[in-house]
Amino acid sequence: MSPSDNTGSAVQQIAPEDESRAAIYAMLAKLLSAPPSSEQLADLAKLQGSDTDFGQAIAKLSQAARDTTVEQEDDAYHDLFIGLTRGKLLPYGSYYLTGFLHEKPLARLRNTMAQLGIEANPDEKDPEDHIASVLDMMGGLIRGDFGQPVPVAQQRIFFQEHVQSWAPYFFRDLEKVEDSKLYAAIGTVGRVFLELEEAAFSMD
């Protein structure tokens, strides 16, 4: 995703906690956009957990990265999301909300993107409501990738309409996969993180 031409102003600094939020969205987006590289697995293996639910999820992900290989997760990614005709999971908002692809949720997302000055990558084959794209957009709104960091109230609207409405269900499904401990761990991290985001937005 990229900013429209009319959003070229200087980007404001954001708070450290928002940098951390945006980094987690970016990490999840990258892990769900393609099979992990050896460098990505090495980076995940270095992550440190903690006693919190999210910290325990991170520790699980780190351990899973240490216990696998690029070849194993390349196969797992294709089985989960691509397959011969379709993968075991369809990571699209329209599918989770309506049972079909390219439905009204995608149209609503495209309308929101136009309002926010977000342009789709012309080289991307997947529709914009792919989980990786939606998470990437959410992180970009926090960082100010599309002009300036958007206010929390506007972040909340995007989150509720295009993330919270379906992504938690996707992450719960991913958490249950048996073929890949890595992707199951990604599911746990995504589920717990979105629960934290939902709680934080409800307090604001």
PDB file of C-alpha atoms in Angstrom:
ATOM      1  CA  MET A   1       0.000   0.000   0.000  1.00  0.00           C
ATOM      2  CA  SER A   2       1.212   3.516  -0.769  1.00  0.00           C
ATOM      3  CA  PRO A   3       0.118   7.119  -0.177  1.00  0.00           C
ATOM      4  CA  SER A   4      -1.726   9.067  -2.841  1.00  0.00           C
ATOM      5  CA  ASP A   5       0.143  11.934  -4.463  1.00  0.00           C
ATOM      6  CA  ASN A   6      -1.656  14.522  -2.348  1.00  0.00           C
ATOM      7  CA  THR A   7      -0.214  13.277   0.970  1.00  0.00           C
ATOM      8  CA  GLY A   8       3.385  14.358   0.755  1.00  0.00           C
ATOM      9  CA  SER A   9       3.686  16.505   3.888  1.00  0.00           C
ATOM     10  CA  ALA A  10       6.325  15.863   6.547  1.00  0.00           C
ATOM     11  CA  VAL A  11       5.554  12.989   8.876  1.00  0.00           C
ATOM     12  CA  GLN A  12       5.154  13.744  12.576  1.00  0.00           C
ATOM     13  CA  GLN A  13       6.948  11.817  15.288  1.00  0.00           C
ATOM     14  CA  ILE A  14       4.834   9.240  17.078  1.00  0.00           C
ATOM     15  CA  ALA A  15       4.956   7.969  20.651  1.00  0.00           C
ATOM     16  CA  PRO A  16       7.122   4.910  21.419  1.00  0.00           C
ATOM     17  CA  GLU A  17       4.055   2.829  22.260  1.00  0.00           C
ATOM     18  CA  ASP A  18       2.572   3.663  18.877  1.00  0.00           C
ATOM     19  CA  GLU A  19       5.836   2.735  17.186  1.00  0.00           C
ATOM     20  CA  SER A  20       5.588  -0.638  18.934  1.00  0.00           C
ATOM     21  CA  ARG A  21       1.974  -1.096  17.829  1.00  0.00           C
ATOM     22  CA  ALA A  22       2.834  -0.252  14.246  1.00  0.00           C
ATOM     23  CA  ALA A  23       5.815  -2.628  14.339  1.00  0.00           C
ATOM     24  CA  ILE A  24       3.604  -5.517  15.466  1.00  0.00           C
ATOM     25  CA  TYR A  25       1.094  -4.825  12.695  1.00  0.00           C
ATOM     26  CA  ALA A  26       3.978  -4.717  10.206  1.00  0.00           C
ATOM     27  CA  MET A  27       5.467  -7.966  11.525  1.00  0.00           C
ATOM     28  CA  LEU A  28       2.155  -9.813  11.262  1.00  0.00           C
ATOM     29  CA  ALA A  29       1.491  -8.365   7.808  1.00  0.00           C
ATOM     30  CA  LYS A  30       4.886  -9.490   6.525  1.00  0.00           C
ATOM     31  CA  LEU A  31       4.535 -12.986   7.970  1.00  0.00           C
ATOM     32  CA  LEU A  32       1.120 -13.393   6.353  1.00  0.00           C
ATOM     33  CA  SER A  33       2.037 -11.974   2.951  1.00  0.00           C
ATOM     34  CA  ALA A  34       4.566 -14.666   1.961  1.00  0.00           C
ATOM     35  CA  PRO A  35       6.492 -17.625   3.387  1.00  0.00           C
ATOM     36  CA  PRO A  36       9.190 -16.540   5.876  1.00  0.00           C
ATOM     37  CA  SER A  37      12.775 -16.116   4.766  1.00  0.00           C
ATOM     38  CA  SER A  38      15.721 -17.469   6.724  1.00  0.00           C
ATOM     39  CA  GLU A  39      16.380 -13.919   7.943  1.00  0.00           C
ATOM     40  CA  GLN A  40      12.821 -13.585   9.204  1.00  0.00           C
ATOM     41  CA  LEU A  41      13.006 -16.885  11.065  1.00  0.00           C
ATOM     42  CA  ALA A  42      16.308 -15.819  12.623  1.00  0.00           C
ATOM     43  CA  ASP A  43      14.770 -12.510  13.753  1.00  0.00           C
ATOM     44  CA  LEU A  44      11.717 -14.281  15.202  1.00  0.00           C
ATOM     45  CA  ALA A  45      13.952 -16.721  17.051  1.00  0.00           C
ATOM     46  CA  LYS A  46      15.581 -13.788  18.872  1.00  0.00           C
ATOM     47  CA  LEU A  47      12.318 -12.395  20.239  1.00  0.00           C
ATOM     48  CA  GLN A  48      11.994 -12.339  24.007  1.00  0.00           C
ATOM     49  CA  GLY A  49       8.743 -13.179  25.777  1.00  0.00           C
ATOM     50  CA  SER A  50       7.369 -12.181  29.177  1.00  0.00           C
ATOM     51  CA  ASP A  51       4.797 -13.288  31.747  1.00  0.00           C
ATOM     52  CA  THR A  52       1.922 -11.423  30.063  1.00  0.00           C
ATOM     53  CA  ASP A  53      -0.440 -13.171  27.654  1.00  0.00           C
ATOM     54  CA  PHE A  54       1.155 -11.308  24.762  1.00  0.00           C
ATOM     55  CA  GLY A  55       4.645 -12.048  26.032  1.00  0.00           C
ATOM     56  CA  GLN A  56       3.822 -15.735  26.264  1.00  0.00           C
ATOM     57  CA  ALA A  57       2.480 -15.639  22.706  1.00  0.00           C
ATOM     58  CA  ILE A  58       5.731 -14.025  21.543  1.00  0.00           C
ATOM     59  CA  ALA A  59       7.749 -16.692  23.372  1.00  0.00           C
ATOM     60  CA  LYS A  60       5.712 -19.382  21.617  1.00  0.00           C
ATOM     61  CA  LEU A  61       6.392 -17.756  18.257  1.00  0.00           C
ATOM     62  CA  SER A  62      10.105 -17.456  18.997  1.00  0.00           C
ATOM     63  CA  GLN A  63      10.348 -21.114  19.951  1.00  0.00           C
ATOM     64  CA  ALA A  64       8.423 -22.194  16.858  1.00  0.00           C
ATOM     65  CA  ALA A  65      10.843 -20.204  14.681  1.00  0.00           C
ATOM     66  CA  ARG A  66      13.787 -21.986  16.273  1.00  0.00           C
ATOM     67  CA  ASP A  67      12.208 -25.396  15.691  1.00  0.00           C
ATOM     68  CA  THR A  68      11.430 -25.078  11.978  1.00  0.00           C
ATOM     69  CA  THR A  69      13.021 -24.464   8.586  1.00  0.00           C
ATOM     70  CA  VAL A  70      12.368 -22.231   5.610  1.00  0.00           C
ATOM     71  CA  GLU A  71      11.416 -25.283   3.532  1.00  0.00           C
ATOM     72  CA  GLN A  72       8.863 -26.507   6.075  1.00  0.00           C
ATOM     73  CA  GLU A  73       7.160 -23.129   6.345  1.00  0.00           C
ATOM     74  CA  ASP A  74       7.200 -22.568   2.589  1.00  0.00           C
ATOM     75  CA  ASP A  75       5.183 -25.777   2.235  1.00  0.00           C
ATOM     76  CA  ALA A  76       2.945 -24.806   5.150  1.00  0.00           C
ATOM     77  CA  TYR A  77       2.229 -21.349   3.699  1.00  0.00           C
ATOM     78  CA  HIS A  78       1.209 -22.781   0.349  1.00  0.00           C
ATOM     79  CA  ASP A  79      -0.987 -25.446   1.953  1.00  0.00           C
ATOM     80  CA  LEU A  80      -2.673 -22.928   4.229  1.00  0.00           C
ATOM     81  CA  PHE A  81      -3.214 -20.008   1.880  1.00  0.00           C
ATOM     82  CA  ILE A  82      -2.755 -21.159  -1.723  1.00  0.00           C
ATOM     83  CA  GLY A  83      -3.244 -24.906  -2.302  1.00  0.00           C
ATOM     84  CA  LEU A  84      -3.877 -26.535  -5.662  1.00  0.00           C
ATOM     85  CA  THR A  85      -7.228 -24.772  -6.087  1.00  0.00           C
ATOM     86  CA  ARG A  86      -7.504 -22.917  -2.756  1.00  0.00           C
ATOM     87  CA  GLY A  87      -5.808 -22.998   0.615  1.00  0.00           C
ATOM     88  CA  LYS A  88      -7.192 -24.333   3.860  1.00  0.00           C
ATOM     89  CA  LEU A  89      -7.806 -20.760   4.998  1.00  0.00           C
ATOM     90  CA  LEU A  90      -9.051 -17.841   2.919  1.00  0.00           C
ATOM     91  CA  PRO A  91      -7.521 -14.742   4.549  1.00  0.00           C
ATOM     92  CA  TYR A  92      -9.927 -12.165   3.132  1.00  0.00           C
ATOM     93  CA  GLY A  93     -12.364  -9.877   4.890  1.00  0.00           C
ATOM     94  CA  SER A  94     -15.113 -10.442   2.338  1.00  0.00           C
ATOM     95  CA  TYR A  95     -14.940 -14.195   2.828  1.00  0.00           C
ATOM     96  CA  TYR A  96     -15.057 -14.042   6.601  1.00  0.00           C
ATOM     97  CA  LEU A  97     -17.906 -11.534   6.626  1.00  0.00           C
ATOM     98  CA  THR A  98     -20.049 -12.861   3.760  1.00  0.00           C
ATOM     99  CA  GLY A  99     -18.719 -16.290   2.773  1.00  0.00           C
ATOM    100  CA  PHE A 100     -17.716 -15.013  -0.669  1.00  0.00           C
ATOM    101  CA  LEU A 101     -14.792 -13.116  -2.174  1.00  0.00           C
ATOM    102  CA  HIS A 102     -14.959  -9.620  -3.695  1.00  0.00           C
ATOM    103  CA  GLU A 103     -18.110  -8.668  -1.796  1.00  0.00           C
ATOM    104  CA  LYS A 104     -19.326  -5.482  -0.076  1.00  0.00           C
ATOM    105  CA  PRO A 105     -16.659  -5.510   2.665  1.00  0.00           C
ATOM    106  CA  LEU A 106     -14.019  -5.117  -0.052  1.00  0.00           C
ATOM    107  CA  ALA A 107     -15.957  -2.250  -1.618  1.00  0.00           C
ATOM    108  CA  ARG A 108     -16.266  -0.542   1.774  1.00  0.00           C
ATOM    109  CA  LEU A 109     -12.530  -0.956   2.368  1.00  0.00           C
ATOM    110  CA  ARG A 110     -11.706   0.541  -1.022  1.00  0.00           C
ATOM    111  CA  ASN A 111     -13.951   3.496  -0.240  1.00  0.00           C
ATOM    112  CA  THR A 112     -12.180   4.019   3.079  1.00  0.00           C
ATOM    113  CA  MET A 113      -8.809   3.753   1.347  1.00  0.00           C
ATOM    114  CA  ALA A 114      -9.814   6.474  -1.098  1.00  0.00           C
ATOM    115  CA  GLN A 115     -10.887   8.738   1.768  1.00  0.00           C
ATOM    116  CA  LEU A 116      -7.573   8.195   3.566  1.00  0.00           C
ATOM    117  CA  GLY A 117      -5.385   8.607   0.480  1.00  0.00           C
ATOM    118  CA  ILE A 118      -4.244   4.982   0.383  1.00  0.00           C
ATOM    119  CA  GLU A 119      -3.491   3.484  -3.013  1.00  0.00           C
ATOM    120  CA  ALA A 120      -3.332  -0.246  -3.706  1.00  0.00           C
ATOM    121  CA  ASN A 121      -0.104  -1.725  -5.004  1.00  0.00           C
ATOM    122  CA  PRO A 122      -0.715  -2.338  -8.736  1.00  0.00           C
ATOM    123  CA  ASP A 123       1.639  -5.339  -8.628  1.00  0.00           C
ATOM    124  CA  GLU A 124      -0.358  -7.040  -5.876  1.00  0.00           C
ATOM    125  CA  LYS A 125      -2.630  -9.826  -7.164  1.00  0.00           C
ATOM    126  CA  ASP A 126      -4.654 -10.289  -3.970  1.00  0.00           C
ATOM    127  CA  PRO A 127      -7.608  -7.990  -3.288  1.00  0.00           C
ATOM    128  CA  GLU A 128      -7.061  -5.288  -0.710  1.00  0.00           C
ATOM    129  CA  ASP A 129      -9.009  -7.101   2.008  1.00  0.00           C
ATOM    130  CA  HIS A 130      -6.271  -9.742   2.346  1.00  0.00           C
ATOM    131  CA  ILE A 131      -5.265  -9.946   6.017  1.00  0.00           C
ATOM    132  CA  ALA A 132      -1.697  -8.842   5.276  1.00  0.00           C
ATOM    133  CA  SER A 133      -2.862  -5.744   3.392  1.00  0.00           C
ATOM    134  CA  VAL A 134      -5.363  -4.719   6.062  1.00  0.00           C
ATOM    135  CA  LEU A 135      -2.798  -5.085   8.853  1.00  0.00           C
ATOM    136  CA  ASP A 136      -0.240  -3.180   6.782  1.00  0.00           C
ATOM    137  CA  MET A 137      -2.728  -0.348   6.314  1.00  0.00           C
ATOM    138  CA  MET A 138      -3.488  -0.242  10.031  1.00  0.00           C
ATOM    139  CA  GLY A 139       0.191   0.035  10.848  1.00  0.00           C
ATOM    140  CA  GLY A 140       0.637   2.688   8.182  1.00  0.00           C
ATOM    141  CA  LEU A 141      -2.141   4.813   9.663  1.00  0.00           C
ATOM    142  CA  ILE A 142      -0.379   4.704  13.022  1.00  0.00           C
ATOM    143  CA  ARG A 143       3.049   5.537  11.548  1.00  0.00           C
ATOM    144  CA  GLY A 144       1.795   8.189   9.157  1.00  0.00           C
ATOM    145  CA  ASP A 145       2.749   6.341   5.982  1.00  0.00           C
ATOM    146  CA  PHE A 146      -0.150   7.951   4.115  1.00  0.00           C
ATOM    147  CA  GLY A 147       0.648  11.534   5.029  1.00  0.00           C
ATOM    148  CA  GLN A 148       0.444  12.044   8.797  1.00  0.00           C
ATOM    149  CA  PRO A 149      -0.296   9.701  11.709  1.00  0.00           C
ATOM    150  CA  VAL A 150      -4.063   9.649  11.977  1.00  0.00           C
ATOM    151  CA  PRO A 151      -5.770  10.497  15.288  1.00  0.00           C
ATOM    152  CA  VAL A 152      -6.736   7.667  17.612  1.00  0.00           C
ATOM    153  CA  ALA A 153     -10.430   8.223  16.897  1.00  0.00           C
ATOM    154  CA  GLN A 154      -9.819   7.651  13.193  1.00  0.00           C
ATOM    155  CA  GLN A 155      -7.613   4.646  13.925  1.00  0.00           C
ATOM    156  CA  ARG A 156     -10.457   3.218  15.988  1.00  0.00           C
ATOM    157  CA  ILE A 157     -12.938   3.570  13.118  1.00  0.00           C
ATOM    158  CA  PHE A 158     -10.643   1.788  10.678  1.00  0.00           C
ATOM    159  CA  PHE A 159      -9.869  -0.903  13.242  1.00  0.00           C
ATOM    160  CA  GLN A 160     -13.510  -1.563  14.063  1.00  0.00           C
ATOM    161  CA  GLU A 161     -14.721  -1.588  10.462  1.00  0.00           C
ATOM    162  CA  HIS A 162     -11.894  -3.382   8.685  1.00  0.00           C
ATOM    163  CA  VAL A 163      -9.904  -5.321  11.307  1.00  0.00           C
ATOM    164  CA  GLN A 164     -11.944  -6.136  14.391  1.00  0.00           C
ATOM    165  CA  SER A 165     -14.959  -7.095  12.284  1.00  0.00           C
ATOM    166  CA  TRP A 166     -13.261 -10.261  11.015  1.00  0.00           C
ATOM    167  CA  ALA A 167      -9.509 -10.589  11.669  1.00  0.00           C
ATOM    168  CA  PRO A 168      -9.913 -12.065  15.190  1.00  0.00           C
ATOM    169  CA  TYR A 169     -11.870 -14.957  13.656  1.00  0.00           C
ATOM    170  CA  PHE A 170      -9.131 -15.501  11.092  1.00  0.00           C
ATOM    171  CA  PHE A 171      -6.448 -15.562  13.780  1.00  0.00           C
ATOM    172  CA  ARG A 172      -8.444 -18.042  15.855  1.00  0.00           C
ATOM    173  CA  ASP A 173      -8.682 -20.313  12.820  1.00  0.00           C
ATOM    174  CA  LEU A 174      -4.955 -19.909  12.171  1.00  0.00           C
ATOM    175  CA  GLU A 175      -4.215 -20.676  15.813  1.00  0.00           C
ATOM    176  CA  LYS A 176      -5.868 -24.088  15.403  1.00  0.00           C
ATOM    177  CA  VAL A 177      -3.808 -25.296  12.421  1.00  0.00           C
ATOM    178  CA  GLU A 178      -1.943 -28.527  13.088  1.00  0.00           C
ATOM    179  CA  ASP A 179       0.454 -28.542  10.131  1.00  0.00           C
ATOM    180  CA  SER A 180       2.657 -25.667  11.310  1.00  0.00           C
ATOM    181  CA  LYS A 181       3.553 -24.659  14.855  1.00  0.00           C
ATOM    182  CA  LEU A 182       4.907 -21.416  13.427  1.00  0.00           C
ATOM    183  CA  TYR A 183       1.630 -20.349  11.817  1.00  0.00           C
ATOM    184  CA  ALA A 184      -0.339 -21.531  14.840  1.00  0.00           C
ATOM    185  CA  ALA A 185       1.908 -19.292  16.945  1.00  0.00           C
ATOM    186  CA  ILE A 186       1.353 -16.395  14.534  1.00  0.00           C
ATOM    187  CA  GLY A 187      -2.363 -16.979  15.058  1.00  0.00           C
ATOM    188  CA  THR A 188      -1.932 -16.708  18.823  1.00  0.00           C
ATOM    189  CA  VAL A 189       0.124 -13.525  18.565  1.00  0.00           C
ATOM    190  CA  GLY A 190      -2.439 -11.972  16.222  1.00  0.00           C
ATOM    191  CA  ARG A 191      -5.405 -12.959  18.390  1.00  0.00           C
ATOM    192  CA  VAL A 192      -3.899 -11.665  21.627  1.00  0.00           C
ATOM    193  CA  PHE A 193      -2.604  -8.467  20.030  1.00  0.00           C
ATOM    194  CA  LEU A 194      -5.997  -7.594  18.557  1.00  0.00           C
ATOM    195  CA  GLU A 195      -7.606  -8.226  21.944  1.00  0.00           C
ATOM    196  CA  LEU A 196      -5.192  -5.692  23.432  1.00  0.00           C
ATOM    197  CA  GLU A 197      -5.973  -3.220  20.652  1.00  0.00           C
ATOM    198  CA  GLU A 198      -9.698  -3.637  21.152  1.00  0.00           C
ATOM    199  CA  ALA A 199      -9.364  -3.038  24.897  1.00  0.00           C
ATOM    200  CA  ALA A 200      -7.198   0.040  24.366  1.00  0.00           C
ATOM    201  CA  PHE A 201      -9.580   1.563  21.826  1.00  0.00           C
ATOM    202  CA  SER A 202     -12.551   0.944  24.141  1.00  0.00           C
ATOM    203  CA  MET A 203     -10.818   2.966  26.890  1.00  0.00           C
ATOM    204  CA  ASP A 204     -10.155   5.861  24.496  1.00  0.00           C
TER     205      ASP A 204
END
